[in-house]
CSV table of C-alpha atoms and ligand atoms in Angstrom, one decimal:
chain,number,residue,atom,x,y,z
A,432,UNK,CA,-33.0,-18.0,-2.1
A,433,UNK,CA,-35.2,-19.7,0.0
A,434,UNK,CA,-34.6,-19.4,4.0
A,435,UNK,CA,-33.3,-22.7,4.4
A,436,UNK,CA,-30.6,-22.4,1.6
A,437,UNK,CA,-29.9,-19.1,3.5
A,438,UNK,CA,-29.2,-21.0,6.1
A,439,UNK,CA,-27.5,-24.0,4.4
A,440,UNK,CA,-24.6,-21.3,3.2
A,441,UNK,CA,-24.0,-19.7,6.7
A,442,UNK,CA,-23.2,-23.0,7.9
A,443,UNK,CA,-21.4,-24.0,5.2
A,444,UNK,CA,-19.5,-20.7,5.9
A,445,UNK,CA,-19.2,-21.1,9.3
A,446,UNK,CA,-18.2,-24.6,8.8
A,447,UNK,CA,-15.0,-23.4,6.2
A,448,UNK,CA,-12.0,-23.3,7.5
A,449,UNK,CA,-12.1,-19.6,6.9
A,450,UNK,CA,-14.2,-19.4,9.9
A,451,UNK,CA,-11.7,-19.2,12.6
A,452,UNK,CA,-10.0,-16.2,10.9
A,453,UNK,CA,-13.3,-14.5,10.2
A,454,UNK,CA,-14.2,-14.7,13.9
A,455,UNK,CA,-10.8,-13.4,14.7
A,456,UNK,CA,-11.3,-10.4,12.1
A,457,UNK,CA,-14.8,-9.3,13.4
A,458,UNK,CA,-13.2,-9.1,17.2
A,459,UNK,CA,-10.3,-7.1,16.0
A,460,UNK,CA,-13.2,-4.9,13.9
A,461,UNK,CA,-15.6,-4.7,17.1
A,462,UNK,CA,-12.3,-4.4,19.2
A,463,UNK,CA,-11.0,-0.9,17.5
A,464,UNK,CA,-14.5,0.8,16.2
A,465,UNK,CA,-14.6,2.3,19.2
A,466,UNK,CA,-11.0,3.9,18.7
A,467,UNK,CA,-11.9,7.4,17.4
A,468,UNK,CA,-8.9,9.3,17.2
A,469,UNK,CA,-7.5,11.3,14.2
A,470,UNK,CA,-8.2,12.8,11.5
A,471,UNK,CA,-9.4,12.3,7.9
A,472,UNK,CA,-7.1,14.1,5.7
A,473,UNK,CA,-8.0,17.1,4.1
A,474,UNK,CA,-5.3,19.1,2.4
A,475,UNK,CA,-6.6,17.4,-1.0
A,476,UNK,CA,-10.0,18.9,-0.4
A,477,UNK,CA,-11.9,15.7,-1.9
A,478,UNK,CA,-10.6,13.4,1.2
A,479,UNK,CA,-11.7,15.5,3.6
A,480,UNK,CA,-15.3,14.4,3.0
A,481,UNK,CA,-14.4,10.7,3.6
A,482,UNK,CA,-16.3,9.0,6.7
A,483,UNK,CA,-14.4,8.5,9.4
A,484,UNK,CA,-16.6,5.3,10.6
A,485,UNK,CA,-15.9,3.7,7.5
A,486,UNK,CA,-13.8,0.5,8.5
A,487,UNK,CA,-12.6,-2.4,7.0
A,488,UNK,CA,-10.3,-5.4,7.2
A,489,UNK,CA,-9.0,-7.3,4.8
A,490,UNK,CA,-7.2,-11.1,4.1
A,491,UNK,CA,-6.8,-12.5,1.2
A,492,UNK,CA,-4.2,-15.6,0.5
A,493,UNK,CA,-2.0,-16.9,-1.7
A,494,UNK,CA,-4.5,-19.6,-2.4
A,495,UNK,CA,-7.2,-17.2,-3.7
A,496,UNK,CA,-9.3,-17.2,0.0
A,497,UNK,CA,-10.7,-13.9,0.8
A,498,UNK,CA,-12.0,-13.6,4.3
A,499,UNK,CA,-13.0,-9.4,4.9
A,500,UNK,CA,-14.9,-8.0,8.0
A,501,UNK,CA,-17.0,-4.2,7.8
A,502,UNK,CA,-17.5,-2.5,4.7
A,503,UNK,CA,-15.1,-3.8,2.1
A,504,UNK,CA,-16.3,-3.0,-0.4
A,505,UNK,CA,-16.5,0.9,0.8
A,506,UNK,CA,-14.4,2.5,-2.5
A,507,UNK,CA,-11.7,5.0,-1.7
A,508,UNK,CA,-9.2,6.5,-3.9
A,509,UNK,CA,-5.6,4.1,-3.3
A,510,UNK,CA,-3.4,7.6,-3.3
A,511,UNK,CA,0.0,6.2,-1.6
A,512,UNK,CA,-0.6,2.5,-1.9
A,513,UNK,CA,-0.5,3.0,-5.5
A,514,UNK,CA,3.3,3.9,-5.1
A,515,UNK,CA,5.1,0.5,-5.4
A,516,UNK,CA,3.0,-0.9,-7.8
A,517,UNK,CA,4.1,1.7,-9.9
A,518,UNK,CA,7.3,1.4,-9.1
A,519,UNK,CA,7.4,-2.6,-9.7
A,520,UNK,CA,5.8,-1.2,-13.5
A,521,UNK,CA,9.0,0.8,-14.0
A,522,UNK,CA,11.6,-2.1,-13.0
A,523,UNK,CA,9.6,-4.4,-15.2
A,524,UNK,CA,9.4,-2.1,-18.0
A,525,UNK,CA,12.9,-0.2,-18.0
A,526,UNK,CA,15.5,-2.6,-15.6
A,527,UNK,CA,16.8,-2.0,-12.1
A,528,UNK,CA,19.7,-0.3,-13.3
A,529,UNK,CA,17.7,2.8,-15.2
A,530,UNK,CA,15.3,2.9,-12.5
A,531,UNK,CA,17.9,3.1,-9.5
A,532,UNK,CA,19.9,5.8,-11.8
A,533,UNK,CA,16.4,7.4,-11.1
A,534,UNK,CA,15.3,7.2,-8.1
A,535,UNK,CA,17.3,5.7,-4.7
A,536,UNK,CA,16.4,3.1,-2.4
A,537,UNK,CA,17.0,5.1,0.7
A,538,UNK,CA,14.4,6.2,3.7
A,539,UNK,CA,14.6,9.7,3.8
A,540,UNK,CA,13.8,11.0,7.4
A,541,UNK,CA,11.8,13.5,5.6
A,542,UNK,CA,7.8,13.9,5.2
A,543,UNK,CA,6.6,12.6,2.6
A,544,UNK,CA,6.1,15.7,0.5
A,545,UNK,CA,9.2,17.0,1.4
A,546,UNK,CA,10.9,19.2,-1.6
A,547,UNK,CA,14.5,17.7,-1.0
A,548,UNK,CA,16.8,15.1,-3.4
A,549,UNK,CA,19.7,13.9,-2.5
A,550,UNK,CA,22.0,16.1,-3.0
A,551,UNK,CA,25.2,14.2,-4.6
A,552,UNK,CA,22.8,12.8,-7.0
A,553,UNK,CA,20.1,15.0,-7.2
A,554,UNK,CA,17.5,11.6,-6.9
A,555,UNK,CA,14.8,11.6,-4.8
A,556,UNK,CA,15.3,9.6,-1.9
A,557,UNK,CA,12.7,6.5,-2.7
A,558,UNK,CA,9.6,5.7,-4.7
A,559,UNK,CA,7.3,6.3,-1.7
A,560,UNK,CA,8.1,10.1,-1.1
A,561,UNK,CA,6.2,11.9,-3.3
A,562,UNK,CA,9.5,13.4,-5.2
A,563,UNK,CA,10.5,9.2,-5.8
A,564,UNK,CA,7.1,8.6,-7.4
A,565,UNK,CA,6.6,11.3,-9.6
A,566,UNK,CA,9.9,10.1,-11.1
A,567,UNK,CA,8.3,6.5,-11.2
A,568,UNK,CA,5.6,7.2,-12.8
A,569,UNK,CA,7.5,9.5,-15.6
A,570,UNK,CA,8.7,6.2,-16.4
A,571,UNK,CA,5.3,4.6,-16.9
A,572,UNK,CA,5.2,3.5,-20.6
A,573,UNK,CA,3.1,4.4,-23.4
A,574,UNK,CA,3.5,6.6,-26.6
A,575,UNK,CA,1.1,9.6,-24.9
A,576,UNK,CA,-1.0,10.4,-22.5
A,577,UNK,CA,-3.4,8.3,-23.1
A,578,UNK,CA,-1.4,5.2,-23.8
A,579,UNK,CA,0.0,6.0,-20.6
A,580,UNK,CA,-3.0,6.3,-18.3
A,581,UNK,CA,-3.8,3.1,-19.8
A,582,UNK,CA,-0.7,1.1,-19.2
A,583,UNK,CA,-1.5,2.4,-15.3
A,584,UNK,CA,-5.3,1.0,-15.4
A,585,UNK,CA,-4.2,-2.4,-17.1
A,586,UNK,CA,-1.4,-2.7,-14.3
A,587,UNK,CA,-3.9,-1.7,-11.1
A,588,UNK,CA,-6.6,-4.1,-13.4
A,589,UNK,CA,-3.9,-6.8,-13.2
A,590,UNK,CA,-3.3,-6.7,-9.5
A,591,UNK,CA,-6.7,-6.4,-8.3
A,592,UNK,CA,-8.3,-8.6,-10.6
A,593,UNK,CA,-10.8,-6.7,-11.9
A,594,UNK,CA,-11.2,-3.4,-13.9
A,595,UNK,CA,-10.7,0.0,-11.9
A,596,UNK,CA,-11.6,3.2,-12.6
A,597,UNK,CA,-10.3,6.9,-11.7
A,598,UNK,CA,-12.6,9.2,-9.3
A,599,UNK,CA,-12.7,12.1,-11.2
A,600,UNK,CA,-13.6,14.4,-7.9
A,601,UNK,CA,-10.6,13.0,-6.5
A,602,UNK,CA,-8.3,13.6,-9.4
A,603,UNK,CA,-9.7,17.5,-10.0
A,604,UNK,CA,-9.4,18.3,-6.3
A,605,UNK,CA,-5.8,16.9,-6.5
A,606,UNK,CA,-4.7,18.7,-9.7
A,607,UNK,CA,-6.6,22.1,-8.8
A,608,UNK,CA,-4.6,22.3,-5.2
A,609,UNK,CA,-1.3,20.2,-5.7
A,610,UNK,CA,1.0,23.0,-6.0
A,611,UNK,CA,3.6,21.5,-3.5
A,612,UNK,CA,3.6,18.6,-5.9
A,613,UNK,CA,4.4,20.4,-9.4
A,614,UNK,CA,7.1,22.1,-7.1
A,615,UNK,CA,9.0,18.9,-6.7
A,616,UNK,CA,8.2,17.6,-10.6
A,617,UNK,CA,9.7,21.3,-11.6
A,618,UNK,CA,13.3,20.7,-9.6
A,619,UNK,CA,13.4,17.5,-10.7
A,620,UNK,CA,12.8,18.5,-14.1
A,621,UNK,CA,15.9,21.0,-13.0
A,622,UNK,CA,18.2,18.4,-12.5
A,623,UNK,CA,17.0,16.3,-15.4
A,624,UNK,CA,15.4,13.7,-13.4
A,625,UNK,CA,12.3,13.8,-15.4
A,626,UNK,CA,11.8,14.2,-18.5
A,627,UNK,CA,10.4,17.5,-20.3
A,628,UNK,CA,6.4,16.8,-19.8
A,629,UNK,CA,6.3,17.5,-16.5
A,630,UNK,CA,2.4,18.7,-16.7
A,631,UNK,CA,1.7,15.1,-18.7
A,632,UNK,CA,3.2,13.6,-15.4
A,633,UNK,CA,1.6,15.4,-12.9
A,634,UNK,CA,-1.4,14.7,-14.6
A,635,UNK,CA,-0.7,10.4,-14.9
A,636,UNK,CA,0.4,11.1,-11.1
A,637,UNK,CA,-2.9,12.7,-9.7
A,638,UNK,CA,-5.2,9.5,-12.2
A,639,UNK,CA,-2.7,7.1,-10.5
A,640,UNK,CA,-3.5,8.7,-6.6
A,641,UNK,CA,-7.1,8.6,-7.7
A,642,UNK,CA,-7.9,5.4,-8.7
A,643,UNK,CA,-10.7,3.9,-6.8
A,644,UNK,CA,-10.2,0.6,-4.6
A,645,UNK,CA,-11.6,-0.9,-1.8
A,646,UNK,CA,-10.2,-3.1,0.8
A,647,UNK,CA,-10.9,-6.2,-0.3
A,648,UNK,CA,-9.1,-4.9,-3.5
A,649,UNK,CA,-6.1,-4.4,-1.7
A,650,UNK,CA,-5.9,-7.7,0.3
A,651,UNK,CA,-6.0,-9.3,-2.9
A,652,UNK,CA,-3.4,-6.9,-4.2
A,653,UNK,CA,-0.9,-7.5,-1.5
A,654,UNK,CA,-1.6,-11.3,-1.8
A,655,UNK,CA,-0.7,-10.9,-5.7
A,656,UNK,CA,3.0,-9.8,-4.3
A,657,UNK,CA,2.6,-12.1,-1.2
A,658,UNK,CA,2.2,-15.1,-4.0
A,659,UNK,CA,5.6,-13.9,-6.4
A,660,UNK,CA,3.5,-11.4,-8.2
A,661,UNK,CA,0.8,-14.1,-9.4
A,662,UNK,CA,-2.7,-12.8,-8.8
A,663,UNK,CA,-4.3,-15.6,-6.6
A,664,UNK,CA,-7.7,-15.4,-7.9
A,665,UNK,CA,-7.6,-14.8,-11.6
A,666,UNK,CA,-4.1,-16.3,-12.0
A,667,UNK,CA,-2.4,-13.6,-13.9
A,668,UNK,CA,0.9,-12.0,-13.5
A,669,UNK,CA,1.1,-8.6,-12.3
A,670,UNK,CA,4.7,-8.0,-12.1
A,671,UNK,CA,7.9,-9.9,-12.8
A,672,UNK,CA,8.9,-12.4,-10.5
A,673,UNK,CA,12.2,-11.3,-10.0
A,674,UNK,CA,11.2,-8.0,-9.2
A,675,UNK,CA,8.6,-8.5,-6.1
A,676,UNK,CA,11.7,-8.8,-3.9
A,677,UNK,CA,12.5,-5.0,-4.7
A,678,UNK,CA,9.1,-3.3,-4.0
A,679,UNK,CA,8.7,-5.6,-0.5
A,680,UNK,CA,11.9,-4.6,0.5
A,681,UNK,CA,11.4,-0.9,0.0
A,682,UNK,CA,8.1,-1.6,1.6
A,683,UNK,CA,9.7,-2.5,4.9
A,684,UNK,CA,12.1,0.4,4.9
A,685,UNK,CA,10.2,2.9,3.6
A,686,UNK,CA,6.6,2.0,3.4
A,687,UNK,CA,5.1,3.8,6.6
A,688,UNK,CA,6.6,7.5,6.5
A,689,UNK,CA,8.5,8.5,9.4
A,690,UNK,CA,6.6,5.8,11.2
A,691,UNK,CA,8.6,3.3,9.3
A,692,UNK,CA,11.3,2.6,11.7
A,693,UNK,CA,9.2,1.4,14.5
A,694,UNK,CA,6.4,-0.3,12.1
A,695,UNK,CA,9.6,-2.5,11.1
A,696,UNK,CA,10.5,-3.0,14.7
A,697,UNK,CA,6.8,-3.6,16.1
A,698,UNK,CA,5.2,-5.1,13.3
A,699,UNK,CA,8.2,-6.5,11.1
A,700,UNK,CA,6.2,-6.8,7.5
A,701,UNK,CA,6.6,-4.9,4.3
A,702,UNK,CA,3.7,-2.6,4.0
A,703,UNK,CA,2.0,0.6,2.2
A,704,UNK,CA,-0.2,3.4,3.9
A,705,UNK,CA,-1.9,5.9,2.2
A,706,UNK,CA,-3.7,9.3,3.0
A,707,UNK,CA,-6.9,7.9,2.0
A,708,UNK,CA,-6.5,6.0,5.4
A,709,UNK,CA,-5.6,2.4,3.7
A,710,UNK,CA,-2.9,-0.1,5.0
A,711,UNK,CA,-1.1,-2.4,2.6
A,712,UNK,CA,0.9,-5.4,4.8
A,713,UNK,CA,2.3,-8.2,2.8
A,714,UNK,CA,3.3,-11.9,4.6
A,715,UNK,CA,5.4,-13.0,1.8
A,716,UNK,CA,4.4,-17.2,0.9
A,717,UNK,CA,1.1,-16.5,3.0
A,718,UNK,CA,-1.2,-13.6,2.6
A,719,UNK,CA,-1.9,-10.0,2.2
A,720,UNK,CA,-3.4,-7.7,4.6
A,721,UNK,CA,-5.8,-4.6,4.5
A,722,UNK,CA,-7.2,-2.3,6.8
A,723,UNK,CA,-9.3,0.3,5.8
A,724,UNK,CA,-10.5,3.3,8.1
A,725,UNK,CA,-9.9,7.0,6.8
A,726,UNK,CA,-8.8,9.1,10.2
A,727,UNK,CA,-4.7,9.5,10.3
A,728,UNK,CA,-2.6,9.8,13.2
A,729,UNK,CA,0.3,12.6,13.4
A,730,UNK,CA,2.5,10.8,10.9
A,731,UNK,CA,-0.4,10.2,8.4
A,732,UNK,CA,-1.2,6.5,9.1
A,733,UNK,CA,-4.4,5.5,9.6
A,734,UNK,CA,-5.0,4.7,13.3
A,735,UNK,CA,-7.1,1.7,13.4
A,736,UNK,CA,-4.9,0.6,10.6
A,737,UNK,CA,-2.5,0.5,12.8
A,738,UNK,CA,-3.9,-1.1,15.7
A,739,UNK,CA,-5.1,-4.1,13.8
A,740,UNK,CA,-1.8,-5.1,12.2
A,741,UNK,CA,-0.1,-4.3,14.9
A,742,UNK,CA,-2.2,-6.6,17.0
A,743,UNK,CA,-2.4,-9.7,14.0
A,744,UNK,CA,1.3,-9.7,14.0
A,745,UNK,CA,1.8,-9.9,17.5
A,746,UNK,CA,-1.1,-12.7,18.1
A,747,UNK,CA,0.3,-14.6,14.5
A,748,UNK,CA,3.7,-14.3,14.5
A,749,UNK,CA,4.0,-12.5,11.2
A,750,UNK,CA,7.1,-10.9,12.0
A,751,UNK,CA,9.6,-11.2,9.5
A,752,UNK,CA,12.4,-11.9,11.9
A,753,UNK,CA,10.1,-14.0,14.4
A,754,UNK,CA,12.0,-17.3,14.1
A,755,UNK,CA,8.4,-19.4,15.4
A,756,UNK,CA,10.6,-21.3,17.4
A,757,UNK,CA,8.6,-22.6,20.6
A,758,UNK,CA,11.7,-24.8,21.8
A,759,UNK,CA,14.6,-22.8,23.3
A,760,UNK,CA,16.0,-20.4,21.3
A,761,UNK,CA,19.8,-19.7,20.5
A,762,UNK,CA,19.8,-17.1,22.7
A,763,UNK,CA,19.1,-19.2,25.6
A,764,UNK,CA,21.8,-21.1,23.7
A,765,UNK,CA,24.1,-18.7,24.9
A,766,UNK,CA,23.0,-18.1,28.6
A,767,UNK,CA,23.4,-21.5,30.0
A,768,UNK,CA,23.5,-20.0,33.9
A,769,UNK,CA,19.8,-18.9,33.2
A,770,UNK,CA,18.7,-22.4,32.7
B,36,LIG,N1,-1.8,12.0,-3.8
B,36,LIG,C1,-1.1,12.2,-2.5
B,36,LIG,C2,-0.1,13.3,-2.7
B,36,LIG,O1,0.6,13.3,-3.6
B,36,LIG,C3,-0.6,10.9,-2.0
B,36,LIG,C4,0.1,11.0,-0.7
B,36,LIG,C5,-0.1,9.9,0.2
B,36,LIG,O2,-1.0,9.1,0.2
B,36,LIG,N2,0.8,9.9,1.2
B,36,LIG,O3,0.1,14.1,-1.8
C-alpha cells in the first residue's frame, strides 16, 4: 500500500459512521488501563499465565459492523461464556421440556462451582453453575466422543463465524486438576442426572471451556443472539429462533455469578462472564458487547469488564428497563404537586 492509500483508508474510516463509536471505545480503553486491580485466575493452572494488560473491547451489530479497540484479536480460552451457547445446542437439539426436566432455570445464590442440586429435584440450579452445564453438555449430540466434540466446534464455528479450535494446554491443565468438577458430574450421575459416561462428559466439558476466542469473536457472538440467532456477518443460523429468548433470559438472571443481582440492577442486559476474564453483554435488536481483560474481582468478573459496560449502559441507555423517554415520565404522572 502506498502512503497515500494508507491514508485514503484512515479517512475513509474516520469518516464511517463507525467513527463516533470507535472514539468512544478507545476513551473507555485509555479510561480503565490504568485500573489494575485483581487478579488473573489461577486455580486451572493454564490461566494463571494470562497477561493481565491484555485488554479489549468489543461491538459488533446486528448489521454485521464491527468496531473493537486494544488487542482483539488477543486469543483466550471462552471457559464460562461458552455456557449458554451450549445450552441454546441442547434446547435446539432435545426441546425445552427434556432440557428443563434437566437442568432448572433458577439463580442459585451459590458459587459457581458449588457441589449442591436442588434438593426436591435433584437438578442443578441453572446452566451457568458448573453442576447446570455439565448436565448441558451431556446433552450435546453426536454418536461418540468424537461426533460430539464436533457437534460443539460446528456450533462455536456457527456463532463466531469462523472455525475455532481447542487450546490443548488449557484443556490438559483443566482435566489434570478439575477434581471439584468430576465431583459434581459423579452426584449427578447419582441421581441420574447424567447419563453413565461421565468421564466422556467431563472430557467434552474441559474442550468446550477450552476453546480459543478472542474478543472480537465474542461481540460477533453476542450480536448473533442480539440479531434472533442469525450470525450478522456470515448470515447463518446459529440457534433456533424461538429459543434465543431462553439463553438471554437466563443471561440476565444468572449470567454474572453472585454478582448477578446488582449487574441486572446497574447495568440491566443479559450477559456472560467467564474466568478467562471475558464479558459477554447482549442489547437484544441492536448489538453485542465484549470486553476482554483477564484480572477478576472477588466474585470472578473481570474488573475492567465491568467498568466498561457498566459505564456504556449508563452513557447509552442500554438498560433493559430504561424506557428512553426524555419527556416526563409516568412517574411524574403520578406526582403532580412536584410539578
Ligand atoms: N472451566 C471452568 C470451570 O469449570 C469454567 C468456569 C468459569 O469460567 N466460571 O471451573
Amino acid at each position: 500500500m502506498t502512503e497515500n492509500s494508507d491514508l485514503d483508508s484512515l479517512v475513509t474510516k474516520m469518516k464511517s459512521a463507525t467513527a463516533p463509536i470507535r472514539q468512544t471505545l478507545q476513551g473507555l480503553h485509555q479510561k480503565y488501563l490504568p485500573l489494575d486491580a485483581g487478579e488473573v485466575a489461577h486455580y486451572i493452572p493454564e490461566l494463571a499465565s494470562a497477561d493481565p494488560n491484555a485488554f479489549a473491547i468489543a461491538l459488533a451489530g446486528v448489521d454485521g459492523q464491527i468496531v473493537d479497540v486494544g488487542d482483539s484479536e488477543h486469543l483466550f480460552s471462552i471457559q464460562s461464556v461458552s455456557k449458554p451457547f451450549v445450552y441454546g445446542l441442547a434446547l435446539d437439539t432435545h426441546g425445552r421440556d427434556l432440557v428443563l426436566s434437566k437442568v432448572n432455570v433458577e439463580p442459585s445464590g451459590e458459587a459457581f462451582n458449588s457441589i449442591v442440586l436442588d434438593e426436591a429435584t435433584n437438578r442443578p440450579f441453572n446452566p451457568f453453575v458448573n453442576s447446570g452445564a455439565i448436565a448441558t453438555t451431556d446433552l450435546v449430540p453426536g454418536a461418540d466422543y468424537t461426533a460430539r466434540v464436533k457437534s460443539l466446534l460446528r456450533l462455536f464455528a456457527n456463532y463466531a463465524g469462523r472455525p475455532v479450535f481447542v487450546d490443548n494446554a488449557t484443556f490438559i491443565s483443566e482435566r489434570s486438576t478439575g477434581h471439584r468438577n468430576r465431583a459434581i458430574a459423579h452426584l449427578m450421575l447419582n441421581f441420574g442426572m447424567i447419563q453413565d459416561r461421565v468421564d466422556e462428559t467431563l472430557e467434552l466439558y474441559f474442550q468446550q471451556c477450552a476453546i480459543l476466542v478472542n474478543c472480537r469473536d465474542l461481540a460477533v457472538m453476542a450480536a448473533t443472539l442480539a440479531n434472533g440467532g442469525v450470525n450478522p456477518v456470515t448470515g447463518v443460523r446459529a440457534i433456533e429462533a424461538k429459543h434465543v429468548r431462553d439463553l438471554l433470559s437466563l443471561m440476565f438472571s444468572c449470567g454474572m455469578y453472585d454478582y448477578a443481582g446488582s449487574w441486572g440492577y446497574l447495568v440491566g442486559l443479559p450477559a456472560k462472564s467467564s474466568v478467562s476474564g471475558a464479558i459477554m453483554a447482549v442489547v437484544p435488536g441492536q448489538f453485542g458487547i465484549a470486553v476482554f481483560s483477564p484480572p477478576l474481582d472477588e466474585r470472578g468478573n473481570s474488573v475492567r469488564g465491568i467498568a466498561v459496560c457498566t459505564e456504556l449502559s449508563e452513557r447509552f441507555g442500554l438498560h433493559a428497563f430504561d424506557a428512553h423517554s426524555t419527556g416526563p415520565t409516568l412517574a411524574d404522572e403520578f406526582r403532580p404537586t412536584r410539578r
